[in-house]
Coordinates of C-alpha atoms and ligand atoms in Angstrom, one line a residue:
M1 CA 4.9 69.7 -40.2
R2 CA 6.0 66.1 -40.5
H3 CA 7.9 66.4 -37.4
V4 CA 5.0 67.9 -35.6
I5 CA 2.9 65.0 -36.6
G6 CA 5.7 62.7 -35.7
A7 CA 5.7 64.2 -32.1
F8 CA 1.9 63.7 -31.7
R9 CA 2.1 59.9 -33.2
G10 CA 4.7 59.7 -30.2
M11 CA 2.5 61.1 -27.8
A12 CA 0.0 58.1 -28.8
G13 CA 2.3 55.7 -27.3
R14 CA 2.2 57.4 -23.9
I15 CA -1.4 58.2 -23.7
S16 CA -3.0 55.0 -23.3
G17 CA -6.2 53.6 -24.5
P18 CA -8.8 54.8 -27.1
V19 CA -9.2 58.4 -25.7
G20 CA -5.5 59.1 -26.2
L21 CA -5.7 57.7 -29.8
A22 CA -8.8 59.6 -30.5
L23 CA -7.2 63.0 -29.3
V24 CA -3.9 62.4 -31.3
A25 CA -6.3 61.4 -34.3
A26 CA -8.0 64.6 -33.9
V27 CA -4.8 66.6 -33.6
I28 CA -3.5 65.1 -36.6
A29 CA -6.8 65.5 -38.6
A30 CA -7.0 69.2 -37.5
L31 CA -3.6 69.8 -39.0
G32 CA -4.5 68.6 -42.2
A33 CA -1.3 69.0 -44.1
P34 CA -1.5 65.8 -46.2
A35 CA -4.9 66.4 -47.5
A36 CA -4.5 69.9 -48.4
A37 CA -1.0 69.5 -50.0
Q38 CA -2.3 69.3 -53.6
E39 CA -4.5 72.5 -53.6
A40 CA -3.1 75.5 -55.6
M41 CA -1.7 78.0 -53.3
V42 CA -0.9 81.7 -53.2
G43 CA 2.7 82.4 -51.7
A44 CA 2.0 86.1 -50.5
P45 CA 2.2 88.0 -47.2
V46 CA -1.2 88.0 -45.4
P47 CA -2.6 91.0 -43.0
W48 CA -1.2 90.1 -39.5
G49 CA 0.9 87.2 -40.8
M50 CA 2.9 85.9 -37.8
G51 CA 6.1 84.0 -38.6
L52 CA 7.4 82.9 -41.9
Q53 CA 5.3 82.8 -45.3
Q54 CA 3.4 79.4 -46.0
S55 CA 6.0 77.2 -47.9
G56 CA 5.5 76.1 -51.6
G57 CA 8.5 74.1 -51.8
P58 CA 11.5 72.1 -50.2
I59 CA 14.0 74.9 -49.6
K60 CA 11.4 76.8 -47.8
D61 CA 10.4 73.7 -46.0
A62 CA 14.1 73.1 -44.6
I63 CA 14.0 77.1 -44.0
S64 CA 11.0 76.8 -41.7
S65 CA 12.3 73.8 -40.0
F66 CA 15.5 75.2 -39.3
N67 CA 13.6 78.6 -38.1
T68 CA 11.6 76.3 -35.6
L69 CA 14.7 74.8 -34.3
V70 CA 16.5 78.2 -33.6
F71 CA 13.0 79.6 -32.6
W72 CA 12.8 76.8 -29.7
I73 CA 16.3 77.2 -28.7
I74 CA 15.7 80.9 -28.5
V75 CA 12.8 80.2 -26.2
A76 CA 14.6 77.8 -23.9
I77 CA 17.5 80.3 -23.2
T78 CA 15.4 83.2 -22.5
I79 CA 13.1 81.2 -20.1
F80 CA 16.4 79.9 -18.3
V81 CA 18.1 83.2 -18.2
A82 CA 14.9 85.1 -17.2
A83 CA 14.4 82.4 -14.3
L84 CA 18.1 82.7 -13.1
L85 CA 18.0 86.5 -12.9
A86 CA 14.6 86.1 -10.9
Y87 CA 16.1 83.6 -8.6
V88 CA 19.4 85.8 -8.1
I89 CA 17.3 89.0 -7.5
W90 CA 15.1 87.2 -4.9
R91 CA 17.8 84.8 -3.3
F92 CA 20.8 87.4 -3.2
R93 CA 18.6 90.6 -2.1
A94 CA 20.2 92.8 0.2
E95 CA 17.7 92.2 2.9
A96 CA 18.1 88.6 3.2
N97 CA 22.3 88.9 3.0
P98 CA 23.6 91.7 5.1
N99 CA 26.9 90.0 4.9
P100 CA 27.2 89.7 1.2
S101 CA 29.3 86.7 -0.1
R102 CA 32.6 87.4 -1.5
T103 CA 32.8 84.2 -3.9
S104 CA 34.5 85.2 -6.9
H105 CA 35.2 81.8 -9.0
N106 CA 33.9 78.3 -9.5
T107 CA 35.9 76.3 -11.9
V108 CA 33.0 74.1 -12.5
L109 CA 30.7 76.7 -13.1
E110 CA 33.2 78.6 -15.6
I111 CA 33.8 75.3 -17.4
A112 CA 30.1 74.7 -17.7
W113 CA 28.8 78.2 -19.0
T114 CA 31.6 78.1 -21.5
V115 CA 31.1 74.5 -23.0
V116 CA 27.3 74.4 -22.8
P117 CA 27.0 77.6 -25.4
V118 CA 29.6 76.1 -27.6
L119 CA 27.5 72.9 -27.9
I120 CA 24.6 75.1 -28.4
L121 CA 26.2 76.8 -31.4
V122 CA 27.3 73.4 -32.8
V123 CA 23.7 72.2 -32.5
I124 CA 22.6 75.3 -34.6
A125 CA 25.8 75.1 -37.0
I126 CA 25.1 71.9 -38.4
P127 CA 21.9 72.2 -39.9
S128 CA 22.8 75.5 -40.7
F129 CA 25.4 74.5 -43.0
R130 CA 23.3 71.6 -44.4
L131 CA 21.1 74.1 -45.3
I132 CA 23.3 76.6 -47.0
Y133 CA 24.8 73.9 -49.1
Y134 CA 21.2 72.6 -49.8
Q135 CA 19.8 75.8 -51.1
D136 CA 22.8 76.8 -52.8
R137 CA 22.4 74.7 -56.2
T138 CA 20.5 71.5 -57.5
V139 CA 22.7 68.7 -58.9
D140 CA 20.5 67.5 -61.5
A141 CA 18.2 70.4 -62.9
D142 CA 15.0 69.8 -65.0
L143 CA 15.1 73.2 -66.4
T144 CA 17.3 76.6 -66.6
I145 CA 15.9 80.0 -66.2
N146 CA 17.9 83.2 -66.7
V147 CA 17.1 85.9 -64.4
Q148 CA 18.0 89.6 -64.9
G149 CA 17.2 92.5 -62.7
R150 CA 16.9 95.6 -64.6
Q151 CA 16.2 99.3 -63.3
W152 CA 12.9 98.5 -62.6
Y153 CA 11.5 95.3 -63.9
W154 CA 12.7 91.9 -64.3
H155 CA 13.7 90.2 -67.5
Y156 CA 13.6 86.4 -68.1
G157 CA 15.0 83.8 -70.4
Y158 CA 14.0 79.9 -71.0
P159 CA 17.5 78.9 -73.0
E160 CA 16.3 75.3 -73.0
N161 CA 12.8 76.1 -74.1
G162 CA 13.5 78.0 -77.3
N163 CA 15.5 80.6 -75.8
F164 CA 13.0 83.3 -75.8
T165 CA 13.1 86.1 -73.3
F166 CA 10.7 88.6 -71.8
D167 CA 10.4 91.5 -69.7
S168 CA 8.0 91.4 -66.6
Y169 CA 6.6 94.6 -65.6
P170 CA 5.0 95.6 -62.2
V171 CA 1.2 96.4 -62.6
Q172 CA 0.6 100.0 -61.6
T173 CA -2.0 100.3 -58.9
E174 CA -4.5 102.0 -61.3
D175 CA -4.6 99.1 -63.5
L176 CA -4.9 96.4 -61.1
A177 CA -7.9 94.0 -61.8
A178 CA -10.2 92.9 -58.8
G179 CA -8.6 90.4 -56.5
Q180 CA -4.9 91.5 -57.7
M181 CA -2.5 92.2 -55.0
R182 CA -1.2 96.2 -54.7
N183 CA 2.5 96.4 -55.5
L184 CA 2.9 92.8 -56.1
E185 CA 1.5 91.9 -59.4
V186 CA 3.3 92.0 -62.8
D187 CA 2.2 91.7 -66.4
N188 CA 4.2 88.6 -67.4
P189 CA 4.9 86.2 -64.6
L190 CA 7.4 83.7 -64.7
V191 CA 6.2 80.4 -65.4
I192 CA 7.5 77.1 -64.0
P193 CA 6.4 73.4 -64.2
V194 CA 5.3 71.8 -60.7
G195 CA 7.7 69.3 -59.3
A196 CA 10.7 70.4 -61.5
N197 CA 14.1 71.4 -60.1
I198 CA 14.9 74.7 -61.8
R199 CA 18.4 76.2 -61.8
V200 CA 18.2 79.9 -61.6
L201 CA 20.9 81.8 -63.1
S202 CA 20.9 85.5 -61.8
T203 CA 22.7 88.3 -63.0
G204 CA 21.8 92.3 -63.1
Q205 CA 21.7 94.9 -66.0
D206 CA 22.8 97.9 -64.5
V207 CA 22.7 97.8 -60.5
I208 CA 22.6 95.1 -57.9
H209 CA 19.4 93.9 -57.5
S210 CA 18.1 90.6 -55.6
F211 CA 15.9 88.0 -56.8
F212 CA 13.6 86.8 -53.8
I213 CA 10.6 84.7 -53.3
P214 CA 10.0 84.0 -49.7
S215 CA 7.4 81.2 -50.3
L216 CA 9.9 79.1 -52.3
G217 CA 12.7 80.0 -50.1
V218 CA 14.6 81.5 -53.1
Q219 CA 17.1 84.7 -52.8
R220 CA 20.0 85.3 -55.1
Y221 CA 21.6 88.8 -55.9
S222 CA 21.5 90.0 -59.4
I223 CA 24.9 91.7 -60.0
P224 CA 26.3 93.4 -63.1
G225 CA 29.0 91.2 -64.9
R226 CA 28.3 88.3 -62.8
T227 CA 26.4 85.2 -63.1
L228 CA 25.1 83.7 -59.6
E229 CA 23.3 80.2 -59.3
T230 CA 20.6 78.8 -57.3
W231 CA 17.7 76.6 -57.5
M232 CA 14.2 76.5 -56.8
R233 CA 11.3 74.0 -56.8
A234 CA 7.4 74.4 -56.5
D235 CA 5.6 71.4 -54.9
R236 CA 2.3 72.7 -55.4
P237 CA 0.6 74.5 -58.0
G238 CA 0.0 78.0 -57.5
T239 CA 1.0 81.7 -57.4
F240 CA 4.2 82.8 -55.6
Y241 CA 5.0 86.5 -55.0
G242 CA 8.4 88.1 -54.4
Q243 CA 10.1 91.1 -54.7
C244 CA 13.5 92.6 -55.2
N245 CA 15.1 93.0 -51.6
Q246 CA 18.5 94.8 -52.4
I247 CA 18.1 98.3 -52.2
C248 CA 18.8 99.3 -55.8
G249 CA 17.6 102.7 -56.8
V250 CA 14.4 105.1 -56.5
N251 CA 12.1 102.2 -57.7
H252 CA 13.6 99.4 -55.5
W253 CA 10.2 99.2 -53.5
F254 CA 8.4 98.4 -57.0
M255 CA 10.2 95.4 -58.6
P256 CA 7.5 92.6 -57.7
I257 CA 8.3 89.0 -58.9
V258 CA 5.4 86.6 -59.7
V259 CA 5.9 82.8 -60.3
R260 CA 3.2 80.7 -61.4
A261 CA 3.7 77.1 -61.0
V262 CA 1.6 74.9 -63.3
P263 CA 1.5 71.3 -64.2
P264 CA 4.2 70.2 -66.7
A265 CA 1.8 69.7 -69.6
E266 CA 0.5 73.0 -68.9
F267 CA 3.9 74.4 -68.7
E268 CA 4.9 72.9 -72.1
A269 CA 1.8 74.4 -73.6
W270 CA 2.8 77.7 -72.4
A271 CA 6.3 77.5 -73.5
A272 CA 5.0 76.6 -77.0
Q273 CA 2.9 79.6 -77.3
A274 CA 5.5 81.6 -75.7
R275 CA 8.0 80.7 -78.4
T276 CA 5.5 81.6 -81.0
R277 CA 4.4 85.2 -79.5
F278 CA 8.1 85.8 -79.0
A279 CA 9.0 85.0 -82.7
Q280 CA 6.0 87.6 -83.2
G281 CA 7.6 90.1 -81.3
L282 CA 5.0 89.7 -78.4
P283 CA 5.3 88.9 -74.6
P284 CA 4.5 85.2 -73.9
G285 CA 0.9 85.9 -72.3
P286 CA -0.1 84.1 -69.0
P287 CA -0.5 80.0 -68.9
A288 CA -4.0 79.1 -70.0
A289 CA -5.7 77.9 -66.6
L290 CA -4.1 81.0 -64.9
A291 CA -5.5 83.5 -67.9
A292 CA -8.8 84.2 -66.4
A293 CA -7.9 85.7 -62.7
P294 CA -4.8 86.0 -60.5
G295 CA -4.5 83.2 -57.9
A296 CA -7.0 81.3 -59.7
A297 CA -7.3 77.6 -58.9
V298 CA -5.5 75.4 -61.4
T299 CA -5.6 71.7 -61.9
P300 CA -4.9 69.7 -58.9
I301 CA -1.9 67.1 -59.7
N302 CA -0.1 64.5 -58.1
V303 CA 3.3 65.9 -57.3
A304 CA 4.8 62.3 -56.4
E305 CA 4.0 61.5 -60.3
V306 CA 5.3 64.7 -61.3
R307 CA 8.7 64.1 -59.7
R308 CA 8.9 60.6 -60.8
Ligands
CU426 CU1 16.1 96.0 -57.8

């Protein structure tokens, strides 16, 4: 979004006078990104959704930007090739060329159609590699969470918060509460503090699963006998939905993941009660502000403050 706004601001310089400025201001206001940034969000698929899911953190922002870059390169190439084909069909039709040309080589053209695609691939490769290394791991994690895929539910552990662990089972359709999403809800969500860099250590108990949350830009295989690392960060409080996306068996389609990002103080309170409940052999329960209803609004907070 930032680069879109930047582009419109660039336009302000070219469209002179108050009309141009008012137009640009209206467009920026309509985009409304900065004002809406602190509201609780729901990261989930929507009916008739186009493109990628809404972003809840920096990794997804980077994925969305890269996706936009590649998309416009594809659009440009498609238009160019289609126009070239149309021109050739018209220009070299048999009717207008009773004696066809016998040209078979053009050195400049051949060098150009080799070098230009290479340059396009380099333009794609550089941000692509940057993104791969960016999403690979975080250097200074604020928190570590263990994720284990099992047939067919998730098992989470908080080694730095009292080392409690719990299961996260899908909610069956007949048990859904009002407003809950079918096939995407769980009984015990993963709870994380907003703005924290979270190291995710992923493994599998039985077969290969995959920990996948589109709106946070996270995906890591969960492989038995191995520990794979990745990271995530939610910059906005909210509920983020995902699923196992590695075909792992008969109930593969029903391994939902729910991550609830709450303000750090609320996370600490949740972790404290989770430790207590765990000691009593109970599951951790939902975070206080989200206990009432799924996707319910949580206290808006200043992300800049949280991140220090
Ligand atoms: Cu699975």
